[in-house]
Amino acid sequence: MDGAKLQKFDGWVLHTTNEDGERGEDDAIALPKDCSSGPEDGDSDLENHDSGLNDSGMASKDSSDESHQREPLGQRPGRKLEITYLVIPNAIEANVEVKLKLKDLGSRSHAVYGKIKASATDYRNKSVHLFSCERGTSLSFPSGSTSILPLSPSMVAVPCRWHLELHIEVDLTVIATCDSQEEQVKNLKFSLEFTREIMSQEREVDDDQVEVNIKWYPTY
């Protein structure tokens, strides 16, 4: 996969393509937390970097720029990645929590899969995937339980303004396997908008509930 170029960057996973156009491996990385070297006018900025990997598979780093984090991207020396990422110099963090409250129908378990995404105006029509799970790797929860979904990441950054705004898009499928071996399939799909004042919301579909909570940091 030498010479691979970035095809898509959702904030946490690098989706690359090989030189022949075939899709390559996905490399998970974390966004830098220190963006103090970004623009001083408070606006977001898109930056582009062509990063090489050293012999240990680590991204090379310019010591004069502390906003670039040294993160492992793989174990193949000589790989090339072209990375475009969003810099938010004056940001506030939103810690996201998603709870599932599943109705007790006498079933043995519930299989849950789907996607949860976060977006903001400054993301320029891009989203950060907080949860992504296919049916083949679905999560199992007991009937009648209240469970917290494992989000990764669970924290996203948005521009720090008086009118904070974060959109959460939920698209989950819940399959209940009953004692009779029959499956009941339910789709929980909706969008929520969170602000400085609105930090908790619930949606219910046929007695199954999804609760989304946001904690802003730092608080004002």
Coordinates of C-alpha atoms in Angstrom, one line a residue:
M1 CA 0.0 0.0 0.0
D2 CA 3.0 2.3 -0.5
G3 CA 2.1 5.6 -1.9
A4 CA -1.5 5.4 -0.8
K5 CA -3.5 8.6 -0.7
L6 CA -6.3 9.6 1.7
Q7 CA -9.7 9.1 0.2
K8 CA -11.9 10.2 3.1
F9 CA -11.2 11.5 6.7
D10 CA -14.1 11.5 9.1
G11 CA -12.1 12.8 12.0
W12 CA -11.1 9.5 13.5
V13 CA -10.5 7.0 10.7
L14 CA -8.3 7.3 7.6
H15 CA -9.9 5.7 4.5
T16 CA -7.1 5.2 2.0
T17 CA -6.8 4.1 -1.6
N18 CA -3.9 2.4 -3.2
E19 CA -2.2 3.7 -6.3
D20 CA -4.3 1.5 -8.5
G21 CA -7.5 3.0 -7.1
E22 CA -8.4 0.0 -4.9
R23 CA -9.4 0.7 -1.3
G24 CA -6.7 0.2 1.3
E25 CA -6.7 -0.4 5.0
D26 CA -8.5 1.9 7.5
D27 CA -6.2 3.4 10.1
A28 CA -7.8 4.8 13.3
I29 CA -6.2 7.9 14.7
A30 CA -7.1 10.7 17.1
L31 CA -7.6 14.3 16.3
P32 CA -5.0 16.7 18.0
K33 CA -6.4 18.4 21.1
D34 CA -4.0 21.4 21.0
C35 CA -5.0 23.6 18.1
S36 CA -3.5 26.8 19.5
S37 CA -1.3 27.2 16.4
G38 CA -4.3 27.7 14.2
P39 CA -5.8 30.9 12.8
E40 CA -6.3 33.7 15.3
D41 CA -9.5 35.0 13.9
G42 CA -11.6 32.3 15.6
D43 CA -12.6 30.7 12.3
S44 CA -12.2 27.1 11.3
D45 CA -9.5 26.2 8.8
L46 CA -8.8 23.2 6.6
E47 CA -5.2 22.1 6.5
N48 CA -3.5 19.6 4.2
H49 CA -0.4 17.6 5.0
D50 CA 1.6 14.9 3.2
S51 CA 3.0 12.7 6.0
G52 CA 5.6 10.0 5.7
L53 CA 6.1 7.2 8.2
N54 CA 9.4 6.4 9.8
D55 CA 10.8 2.9 10.4
S56 CA 8.6 2.3 13.5
G57 CA 5.4 3.1 11.6
M58 CA 5.0 6.5 13.4
A59 CA 4.0 9.7 11.6
S60 CA 6.9 12.1 11.4
K61 CA 6.5 15.3 13.4
D62 CA 7.8 18.8 13.2
S63 CA 8.8 19.7 16.7
S64 CA 8.1 23.4 16.1
D65 CA 4.3 22.6 15.6
E66 CA 2.8 21.2 18.8
S67 CA -0.6 20.9 17.2
H68 CA 0.5 17.8 15.4
Q69 CA 0.3 14.7 17.5
R70 CA 2.7 11.7 17.1
E71 CA 0.3 8.8 16.5
P72 CA 0.8 5.3 15.1
L73 CA -0.6 4.9 11.6
G74 CA 0.6 1.4 10.8
Q75 CA 3.7 -0.8 10.6
R76 CA 4.7 -0.4 7.0
P77 CA 7.7 1.9 6.5
G78 CA 7.6 4.2 3.5
R79 CA 3.9 4.6 3.4
K80 CA 2.6 8.0 2.3
L81 CA -0.7 9.6 3.5
E82 CA -2.1 12.9 2.4
I83 CA -4.2 14.2 5.4
T84 CA -6.8 16.9 5.3
Y85 CA -8.2 17.9 8.7
L86 CA -10.3 20.6 10.4
V87 CA -8.6 23.0 12.8
I88 CA -10.9 24.7 15.4
P89 CA -8.6 27.1 17.3
N90 CA -11.3 28.2 19.8
A91 CA -13.3 25.1 20.5
I92 CA -15.5 23.7 23.2
E93 CA -15.8 19.9 23.7
A94 CA -19.1 18.0 23.7
N95 CA -19.1 14.7 25.6
V96 CA -21.9 12.5 24.1
E97 CA -23.7 9.7 25.8
V98 CA -26.3 7.5 24.2
K99 CA -28.6 5.2 26.4
L100 CA -30.9 2.5 25.1
K101 CA -33.9 1.6 27.1
L102 CA -35.3 -1.6 25.7
K103 CA -38.8 -2.9 26.4
D104 CA -39.2 -6.3 28.1
L105 CA -41.2 -8.5 25.7
G106 CA -40.1 -11.8 27.1
S107 CA -37.4 -12.1 24.6
R108 CA -34.0 -13.5 25.4
S109 CA -31.9 -10.7 23.9
H110 CA -31.8 -7.7 21.6
A111 CA -29.3 -7.3 18.8
V112 CA -28.4 -3.7 18.1
Y113 CA -26.5 -2.3 15.1
G114 CA -26.4 0.9 13.0
K115 CA -24.8 4.3 13.0
I116 CA -24.7 7.4 15.2
K117 CA -23.1 10.6 13.7
A118 CA -22.3 14.1 15.0
S119 CA -22.1 17.2 12.9
A120 CA -21.9 21.0 13.2
T121 CA -22.2 23.9 10.8
D122 CA -18.4 24.3 10.7
Y123 CA -17.9 20.7 9.7
R124 CA -18.8 21.8 6.1
N125 CA -21.3 19.0 5.5
K126 CA -19.0 16.3 7.1
S127 CA -19.9 14.1 10.0
V128 CA -17.9 12.4 12.8
H129 CA -19.0 8.7 13.3
L130 CA -19.5 8.1 17.0
F131 CA -20.9 4.6 16.5
S132 CA -20.8 2.3 13.6
C133 CA -21.7 -1.4 13.7
E134 CA -22.9 -3.8 11.0
R135 CA -25.4 -6.6 11.6
G136 CA -22.7 -9.2 11.5
T137 CA -21.0 -7.6 14.5
S138 CA -24.1 -6.3 16.3
L139 CA -24.2 -5.8 20.0
S140 CA -26.3 -7.9 22.3
F141 CA -28.4 -6.4 25.2
P142 CA -30.7 -8.2 27.5
S143 CA -34.5 -7.6 27.2
G144 CA -35.8 -4.8 29.5
S145 CA -32.4 -3.4 30.1
T146 CA -31.0 0.1 30.1
S147 CA -27.6 0.2 28.4
I148 CA -25.0 2.8 27.3
L149 CA -23.8 2.4 23.8
P150 CA -19.9 2.3 23.4
L151 CA -19.2 5.4 21.4
S152 CA -15.8 5.9 19.9
P153 CA -15.1 8.7 19.9
S154 CA -17.5 10.0 22.6
M155 CA -16.2 13.5 22.5
V156 CA -16.2 16.0 19.6
A157 CA -15.2 19.6 19.3
V158 CA -17.3 22.5 18.0
P159 CA -16.5 26.2 17.6
C160 CA -17.0 28.1 20.9
R161 CA -19.7 30.6 20.3
W162 CA -22.6 31.9 22.4
H163 CA -25.0 29.8 20.2
L164 CA -23.5 26.3 20.5
E165 CA -25.0 23.8 18.1
L166 CA -24.4 20.1 17.7
H167 CA -26.5 17.7 15.5
I168 CA -26.7 14.0 16.4
E169 CA -28.1 11.7 13.8
V170 CA -29.3 8.3 15.1
D171 CA -30.0 5.3 12.8
L172 CA -30.2 2.1 14.8
T173 CA -31.8 -1.2 14.2
V174 CA -33.0 -3.3 17.1
I175 CA -33.8 -7.0 16.5
A176 CA -35.6 -8.8 19.4
T177 CA -35.3 -12.6 19.4
C178 CA -38.3 -14.0 21.2
D179 CA -38.8 -17.3 22.9
S180 CA -40.6 -18.6 19.8
Q181 CA -37.4 -17.8 17.8
E182 CA -39.3 -15.2 15.8
E183 CA -37.5 -11.9 15.2
Q184 CA -39.1 -8.5 15.7
V185 CA -37.2 -5.8 13.8
K186 CA -37.4 -2.1 14.8
N187 CA -35.7 0.9 13.3
L188 CA -34.8 3.9 15.5
K189 CA -34.0 6.7 13.2
F190 CA -34.1 10.4 14.0
S191 CA -32.0 13.6 14.2
L192 CA -31.5 15.8 17.3
E193 CA -30.2 19.3 17.8
F194 CA -28.4 20.3 21.0
T195 CA -27.6 23.8 22.2
R196 CA -26.2 25.4 25.3
E197 CA -29.6 25.0 26.9
I198 CA -30.7 21.7 25.4
M199 CA -28.4 18.9 26.6
S200 CA -30.7 15.9 27.0
Q201 CA -33.4 14.5 24.7
E202 CA -35.3 11.2 24.3
R203 CA -37.1 9.5 21.5
E204 CA -39.4 6.5 21.7
V205 CA -40.4 4.0 19.1
D206 CA -42.9 1.3 20.2
D207 CA -41.8 1.6 23.8
D208 CA -38.1 1.3 23.0
Q209 CA -36.3 4.5 24.0
V210 CA -33.1 6.2 23.0
E211 CA -31.7 8.9 25.4
V212 CA -29.0 11.2 24.2
N213 CA -27.1 13.4 26.7
I214 CA -24.5 16.1 26.0
K215 CA -22.0 17.6 28.5
W216 CA -20.2 20.7 27.3
Y217 CA -16.6 21.3 28.5
P218 CA -15.6 23.7 29.7
T219 CA -18.9 24.8 31.1
Y220 CA -19.9 28.5 31.2

